Short mmCIF file of C-alpha atoms in Angstrom, two decimals:
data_model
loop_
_atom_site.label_atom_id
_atom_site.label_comp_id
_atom_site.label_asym_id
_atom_site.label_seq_id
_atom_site.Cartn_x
_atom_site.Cartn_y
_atom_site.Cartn_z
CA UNK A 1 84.24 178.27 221.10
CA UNK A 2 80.63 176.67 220.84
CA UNK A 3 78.31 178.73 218.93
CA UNK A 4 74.79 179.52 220.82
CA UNK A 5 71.46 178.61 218.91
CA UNK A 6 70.86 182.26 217.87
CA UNK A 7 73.50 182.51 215.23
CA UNK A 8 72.39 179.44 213.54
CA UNK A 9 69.13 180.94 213.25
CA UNK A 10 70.33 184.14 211.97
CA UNK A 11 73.34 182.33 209.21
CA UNK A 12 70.38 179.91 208.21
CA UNK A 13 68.18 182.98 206.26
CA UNK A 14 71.30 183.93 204.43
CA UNK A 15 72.24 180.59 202.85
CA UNK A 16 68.14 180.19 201.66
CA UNK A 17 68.77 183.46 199.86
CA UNK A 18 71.89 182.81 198.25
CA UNK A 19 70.11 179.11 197.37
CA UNK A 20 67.51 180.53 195.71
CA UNK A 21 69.35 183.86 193.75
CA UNK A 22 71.17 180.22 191.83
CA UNK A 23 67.94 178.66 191.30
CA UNK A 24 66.74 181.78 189.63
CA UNK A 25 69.92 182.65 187.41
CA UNK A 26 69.73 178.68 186.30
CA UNK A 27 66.06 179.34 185.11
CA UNK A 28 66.52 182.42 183.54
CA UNK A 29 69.74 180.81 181.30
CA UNK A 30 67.18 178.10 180.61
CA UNK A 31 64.32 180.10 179.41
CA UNK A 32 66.94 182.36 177.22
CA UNK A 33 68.03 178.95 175.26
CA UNK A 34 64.41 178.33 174.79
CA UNK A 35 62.60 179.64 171.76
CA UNK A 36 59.40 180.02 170.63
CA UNK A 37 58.47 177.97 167.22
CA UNK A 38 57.80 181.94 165.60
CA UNK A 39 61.15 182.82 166.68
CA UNK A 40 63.03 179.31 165.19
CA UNK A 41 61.16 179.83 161.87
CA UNK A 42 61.95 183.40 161.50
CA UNK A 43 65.22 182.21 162.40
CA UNK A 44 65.43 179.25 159.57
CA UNK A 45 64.32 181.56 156.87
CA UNK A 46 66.97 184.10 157.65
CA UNK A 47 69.40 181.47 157.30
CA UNK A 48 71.27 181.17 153.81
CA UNK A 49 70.12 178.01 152.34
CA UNK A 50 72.56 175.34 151.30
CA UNK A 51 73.50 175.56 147.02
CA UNK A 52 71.82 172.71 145.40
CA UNK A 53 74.76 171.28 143.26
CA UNK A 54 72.44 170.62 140.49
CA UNK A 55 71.18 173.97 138.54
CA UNK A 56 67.47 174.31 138.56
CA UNK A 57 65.41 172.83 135.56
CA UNK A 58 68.32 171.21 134.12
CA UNK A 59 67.16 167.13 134.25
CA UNK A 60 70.07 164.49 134.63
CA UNK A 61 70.84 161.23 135.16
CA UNK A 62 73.20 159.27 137.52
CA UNK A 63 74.97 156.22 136.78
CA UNK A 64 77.12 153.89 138.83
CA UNK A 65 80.70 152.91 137.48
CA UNK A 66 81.38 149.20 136.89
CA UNK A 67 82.72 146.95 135.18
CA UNK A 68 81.16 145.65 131.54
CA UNK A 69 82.08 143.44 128.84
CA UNK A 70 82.27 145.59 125.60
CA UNK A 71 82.87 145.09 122.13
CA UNK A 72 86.43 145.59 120.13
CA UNK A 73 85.79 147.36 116.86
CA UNK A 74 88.33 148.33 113.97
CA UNK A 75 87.08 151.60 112.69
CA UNK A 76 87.54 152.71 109.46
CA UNK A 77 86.10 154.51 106.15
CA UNK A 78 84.89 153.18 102.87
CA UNK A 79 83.02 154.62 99.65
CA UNK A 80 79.95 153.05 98.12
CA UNK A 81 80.04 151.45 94.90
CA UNK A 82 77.72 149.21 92.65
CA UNK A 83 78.93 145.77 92.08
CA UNK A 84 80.07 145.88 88.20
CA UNK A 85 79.56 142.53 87.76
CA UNK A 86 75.53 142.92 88.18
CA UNK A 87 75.57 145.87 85.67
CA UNK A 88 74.74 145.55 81.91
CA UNK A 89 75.96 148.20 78.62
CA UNK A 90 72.60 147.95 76.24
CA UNK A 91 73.36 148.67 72.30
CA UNK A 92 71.42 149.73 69.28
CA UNK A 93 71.10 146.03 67.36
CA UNK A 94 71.19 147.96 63.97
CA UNK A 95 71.75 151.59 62.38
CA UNK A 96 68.54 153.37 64.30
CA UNK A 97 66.42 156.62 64.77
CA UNK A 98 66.25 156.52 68.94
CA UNK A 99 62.54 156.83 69.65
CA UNK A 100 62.49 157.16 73.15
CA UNK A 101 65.13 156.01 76.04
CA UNK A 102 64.46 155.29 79.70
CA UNK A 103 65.35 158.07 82.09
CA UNK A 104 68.33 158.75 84.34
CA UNK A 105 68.36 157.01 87.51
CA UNK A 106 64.94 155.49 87.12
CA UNK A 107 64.52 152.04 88.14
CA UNK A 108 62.88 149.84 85.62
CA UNK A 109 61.76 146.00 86.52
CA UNK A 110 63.14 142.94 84.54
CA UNK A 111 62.24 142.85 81.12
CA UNK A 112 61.25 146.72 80.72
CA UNK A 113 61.25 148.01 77.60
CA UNK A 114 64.31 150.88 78.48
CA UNK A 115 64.34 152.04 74.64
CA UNK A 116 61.97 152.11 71.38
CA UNK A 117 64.61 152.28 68.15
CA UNK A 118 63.08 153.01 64.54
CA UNK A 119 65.64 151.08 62.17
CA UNK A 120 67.01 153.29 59.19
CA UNK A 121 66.85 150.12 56.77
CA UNK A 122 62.64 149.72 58.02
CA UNK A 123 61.26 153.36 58.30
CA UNK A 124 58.26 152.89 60.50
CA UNK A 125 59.60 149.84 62.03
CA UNK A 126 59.27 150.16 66.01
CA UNK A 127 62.20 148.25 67.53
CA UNK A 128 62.31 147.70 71.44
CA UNK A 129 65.00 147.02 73.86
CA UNK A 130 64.13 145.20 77.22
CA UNK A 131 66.12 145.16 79.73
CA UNK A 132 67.77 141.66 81.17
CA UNK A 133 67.69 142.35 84.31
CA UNK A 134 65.79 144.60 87.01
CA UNK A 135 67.68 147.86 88.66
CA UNK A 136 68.17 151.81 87.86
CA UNK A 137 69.49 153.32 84.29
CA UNK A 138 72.30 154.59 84.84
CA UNK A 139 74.63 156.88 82.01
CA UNK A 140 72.14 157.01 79.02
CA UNK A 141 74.73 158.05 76.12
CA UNK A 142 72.12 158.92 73.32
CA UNK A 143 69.38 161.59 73.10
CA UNK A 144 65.67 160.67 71.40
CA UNK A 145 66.10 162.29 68.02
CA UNK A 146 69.50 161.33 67.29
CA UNK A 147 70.56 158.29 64.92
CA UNK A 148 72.74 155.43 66.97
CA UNK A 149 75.42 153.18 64.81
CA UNK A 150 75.11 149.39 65.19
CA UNK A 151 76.47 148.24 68.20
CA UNK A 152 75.92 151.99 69.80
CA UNK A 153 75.88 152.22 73.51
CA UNK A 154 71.92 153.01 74.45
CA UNK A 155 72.11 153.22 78.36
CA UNK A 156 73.53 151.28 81.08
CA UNK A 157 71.43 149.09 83.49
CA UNK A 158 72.77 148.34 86.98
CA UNK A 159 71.16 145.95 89.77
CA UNK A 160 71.71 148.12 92.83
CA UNK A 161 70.32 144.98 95.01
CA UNK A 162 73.92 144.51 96.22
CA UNK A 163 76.59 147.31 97.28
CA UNK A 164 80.27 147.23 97.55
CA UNK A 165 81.64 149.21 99.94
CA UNK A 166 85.75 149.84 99.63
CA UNK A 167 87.48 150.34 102.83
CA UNK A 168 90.52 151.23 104.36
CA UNK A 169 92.21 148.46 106.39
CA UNK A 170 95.55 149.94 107.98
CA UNK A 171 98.67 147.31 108.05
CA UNK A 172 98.60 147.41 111.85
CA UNK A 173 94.91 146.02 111.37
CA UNK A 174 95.13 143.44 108.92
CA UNK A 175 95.62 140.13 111.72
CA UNK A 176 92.91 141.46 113.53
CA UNK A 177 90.55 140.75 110.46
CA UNK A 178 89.72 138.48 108.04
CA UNK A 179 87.58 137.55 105.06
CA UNK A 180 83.91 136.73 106.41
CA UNK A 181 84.28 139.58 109.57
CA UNK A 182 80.78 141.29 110.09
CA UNK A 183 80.57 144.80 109.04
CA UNK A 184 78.32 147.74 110.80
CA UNK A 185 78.16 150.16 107.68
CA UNK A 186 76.97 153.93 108.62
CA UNK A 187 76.73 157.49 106.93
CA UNK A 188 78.04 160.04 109.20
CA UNK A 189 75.40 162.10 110.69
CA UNK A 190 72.50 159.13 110.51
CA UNK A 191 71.19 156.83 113.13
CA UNK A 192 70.67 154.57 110.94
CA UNK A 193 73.41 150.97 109.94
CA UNK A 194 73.70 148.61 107.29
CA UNK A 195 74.89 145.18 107.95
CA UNK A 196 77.08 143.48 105.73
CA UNK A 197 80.10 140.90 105.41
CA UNK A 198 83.82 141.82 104.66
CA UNK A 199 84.47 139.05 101.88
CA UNK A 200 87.38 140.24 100.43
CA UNK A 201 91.40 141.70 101.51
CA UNK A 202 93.30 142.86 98.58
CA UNK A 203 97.14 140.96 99.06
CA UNK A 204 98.29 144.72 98.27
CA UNK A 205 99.49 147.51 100.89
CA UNK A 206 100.38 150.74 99.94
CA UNK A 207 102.66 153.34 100.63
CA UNK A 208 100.34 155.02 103.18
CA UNK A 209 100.66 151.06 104.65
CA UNK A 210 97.01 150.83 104.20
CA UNK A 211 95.50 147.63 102.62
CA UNK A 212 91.66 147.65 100.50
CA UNK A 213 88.99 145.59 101.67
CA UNK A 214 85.49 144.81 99.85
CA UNK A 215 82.57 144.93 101.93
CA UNK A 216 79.03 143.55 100.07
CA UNK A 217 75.96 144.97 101.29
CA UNK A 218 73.05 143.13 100.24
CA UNK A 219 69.17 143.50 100.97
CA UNK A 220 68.78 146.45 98.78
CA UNK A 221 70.78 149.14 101.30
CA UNK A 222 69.40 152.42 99.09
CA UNK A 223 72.42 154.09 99.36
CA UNK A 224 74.26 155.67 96.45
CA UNK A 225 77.42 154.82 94.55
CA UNK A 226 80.07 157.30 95.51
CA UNK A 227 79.42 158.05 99.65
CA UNK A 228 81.72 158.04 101.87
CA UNK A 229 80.15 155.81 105.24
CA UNK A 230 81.98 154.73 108.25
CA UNK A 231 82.69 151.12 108.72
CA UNK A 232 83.23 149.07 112.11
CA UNK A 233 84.45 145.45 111.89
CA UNK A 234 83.82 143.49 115.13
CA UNK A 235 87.89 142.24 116.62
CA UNK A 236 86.58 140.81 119.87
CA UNK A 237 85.44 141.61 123.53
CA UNK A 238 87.25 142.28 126.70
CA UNK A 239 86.25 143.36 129.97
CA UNK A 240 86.94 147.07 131.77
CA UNK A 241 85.61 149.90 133.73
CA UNK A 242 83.19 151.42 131.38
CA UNK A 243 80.81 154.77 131.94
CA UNK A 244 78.45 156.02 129.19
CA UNK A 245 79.52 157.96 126.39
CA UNK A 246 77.40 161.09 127.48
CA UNK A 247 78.88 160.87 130.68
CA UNK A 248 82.27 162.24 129.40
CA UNK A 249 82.31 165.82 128.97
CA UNK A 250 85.95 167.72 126.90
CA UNK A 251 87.26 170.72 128.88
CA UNK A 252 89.74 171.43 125.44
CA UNK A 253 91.55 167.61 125.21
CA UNK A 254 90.96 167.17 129.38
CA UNK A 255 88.14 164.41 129.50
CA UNK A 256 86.32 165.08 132.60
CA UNK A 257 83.16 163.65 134.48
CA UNK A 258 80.90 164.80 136.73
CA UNK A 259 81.01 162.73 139.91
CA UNK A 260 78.67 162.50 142.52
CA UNK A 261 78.30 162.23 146.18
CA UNK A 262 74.71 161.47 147.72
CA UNK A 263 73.16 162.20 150.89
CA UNK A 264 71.77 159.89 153.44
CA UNK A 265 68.59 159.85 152.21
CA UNK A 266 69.79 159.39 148.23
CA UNK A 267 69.94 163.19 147.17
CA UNK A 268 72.81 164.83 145.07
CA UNK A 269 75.20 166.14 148.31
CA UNK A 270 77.74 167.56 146.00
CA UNK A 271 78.80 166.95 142.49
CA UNK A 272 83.04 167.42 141.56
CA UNK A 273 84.63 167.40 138.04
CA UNK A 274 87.23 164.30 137.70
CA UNK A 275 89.59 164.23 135.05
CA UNK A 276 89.42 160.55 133.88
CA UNK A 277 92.05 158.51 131.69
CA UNK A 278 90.13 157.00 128.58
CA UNK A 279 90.64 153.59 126.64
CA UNK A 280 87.81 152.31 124.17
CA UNK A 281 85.04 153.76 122.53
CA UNK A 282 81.66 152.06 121.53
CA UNK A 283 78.68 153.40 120.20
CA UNK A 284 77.40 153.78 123.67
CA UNK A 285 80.58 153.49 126.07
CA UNK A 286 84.09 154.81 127.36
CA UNK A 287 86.13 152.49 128.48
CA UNK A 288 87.68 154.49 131.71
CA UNK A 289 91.25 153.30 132.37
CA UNK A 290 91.87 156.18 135.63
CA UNK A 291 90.60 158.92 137.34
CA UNK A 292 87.60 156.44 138.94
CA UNK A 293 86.85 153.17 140.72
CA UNK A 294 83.93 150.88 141.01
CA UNK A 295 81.00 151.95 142.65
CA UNK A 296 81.40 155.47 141.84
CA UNK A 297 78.38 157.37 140.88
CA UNK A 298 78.59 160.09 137.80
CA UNK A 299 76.39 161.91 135.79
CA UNK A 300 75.35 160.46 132.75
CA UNK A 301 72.79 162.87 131.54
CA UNK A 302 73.12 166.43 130.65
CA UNK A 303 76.40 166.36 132.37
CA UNK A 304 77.99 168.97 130.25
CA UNK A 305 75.87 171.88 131.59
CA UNK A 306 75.83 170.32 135.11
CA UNK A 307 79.78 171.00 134.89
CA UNK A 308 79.93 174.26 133.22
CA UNK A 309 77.26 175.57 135.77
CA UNK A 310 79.72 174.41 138.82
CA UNK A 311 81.68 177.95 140.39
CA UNK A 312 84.68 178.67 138.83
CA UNK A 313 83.98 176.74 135.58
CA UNK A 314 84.38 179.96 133.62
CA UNK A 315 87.38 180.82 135.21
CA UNK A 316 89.15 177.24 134.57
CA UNK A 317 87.74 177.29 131.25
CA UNK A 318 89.89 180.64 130.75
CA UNK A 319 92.77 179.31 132.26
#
């Protein structure tokens, strides 16, 4: 059936209205997603903030894992001793009225007079005694008043120039050193080494399979007969995957590090505890032998209190 003109006209407002009623619900959705910058900052600080893995104030270091040529060391222990063949025993050269006698542990230069003797045979005769050689008075075995025999120990003068050290060299050890191996002497709590030369290996082991070695400290080390120091003796180098010592952090006997993951733009994203395998210790490395690879980042500063400020550290510490 053909449709006349007049229905057109009269279908034709209808579809403009239904045209439009879209365009307006479209604009209206748009405007709704739109916000005003008031609104999106109101917004922003309403919104938790992400937990920066690093506690406030606490400053730290990161260092990337690779791998390093270190040092082999054979640590061990030895006690201080004066070298008795530097030391000399002064006597009384006749039956004497001791004068005066050189102090305990003071340190008189060659030729010092260490003693003043008035012979019993020449009353009024002053008698000295010099000392041969130059170093500290050590075990004086007669008072000033007191009459020393002929031939009566006076005092005992020792040249502390030169230091023995006697250490421990385990049987295990003993190929892995030799007469003429270096020696890094150090007394436990002190920054502070001597360095000396391990001259001598006694052809004895004991029951406890542990062999004595002489190191000689020379250059005047100051330190006193009797102290127990720790000794290293340079084996060797060999290469490995090494991290710094203060990098390593003991959870009990787990060895752990903190290990890091950066952001784009190089900030700490997050920062997980890895339980790591150990080899070799220096003075300033661990030798890692598991637990990372290269090119792994870690903290190497303050990373004890980065890891027990993590959530849930007090809990696994518990455990």
């Amino acid at each position: 059936m053909r449709r006349r003109p007049d229905d057109r006209r009269r279908r034709f407002p209808a579809a403009l209205r239904i045209l439009l009623v879209g365009l307006l619900l479209l604009l209206s959705g748009v405007l709704a997603c739109r916000k005003s910058p008031e609104a999106s900052r109101a917004e922003a600080s309403a919104a938790p903030a992400v937990a920066n893995p690093i506690p406030s104030g606490v400053p730290y270091e990161i260092t990337v894992v690779q791998k390093e040529r270190f040092p082999l060391w054979v640590s061990t222990t030895g006690v201080t001793t004066l070298d008795p063949t530097r030391q000399v025993v002064l006597t009384a050269p006749q039956r004497s009225l001791l004068r005066s006698i050189a102090a305990l542990g003071e340190r008189v230069p060659k030729d010092a007079v260490v003693a003043v003797l008035e012979p019993l045979a020449s009353p009024g005769l002053r008698v000295e005694v010099r000392t041969p050689i130059a170093g500290l008075v050590l075990r004086p075995s007669a008072r000033v008043g007191e009459i020393v025999e002929e031939g009566g120990r006076l005092l005992e003068i020792a040249d502390d120039s030169v230091l023995w050290v006697w250490v421990r060299i385990y049987a295990s050890d003993l190929d892995r050193v030799r007469p003429g191996t270096p020696a890094v002497v150090s007394v436990p709590g002190n920054a502070r080494t001597f360095s000396g030369v391990l001259d001598l290996i006694l052809p004895e082991v004991g029951p406890d399979r542990v062999a004595q070695g002489r190191v000689v400290l020379r250059d005047r080390p100051g330190l006193p007969a009797g102290l127990v120091v720790d000794v290293r003796l340079p084996v060797g180098q060999r290469e490995g995957l090494v991290v710094p010592r203060e990098a390593v952090v003991f959870e009990g006997t787990r060895p752990l590090v903190a290990r890091v993951r950066l952001k784009s733009d190089g900030t700490v994203a997050a920062v997980e505890p890895v339980e790591v395998s150990l080899g070799v210790e220096t003075d300033r490395l661990w030798e890692v032998t598991g637990g990372l690879q290269a090119g792994d980042r870690v903290i190497s500063k303050n990373a004890f209190l980065i890891l027990k400020a993590r959530p849930g550290a007090a809990e696994e510490g518990d455990d």
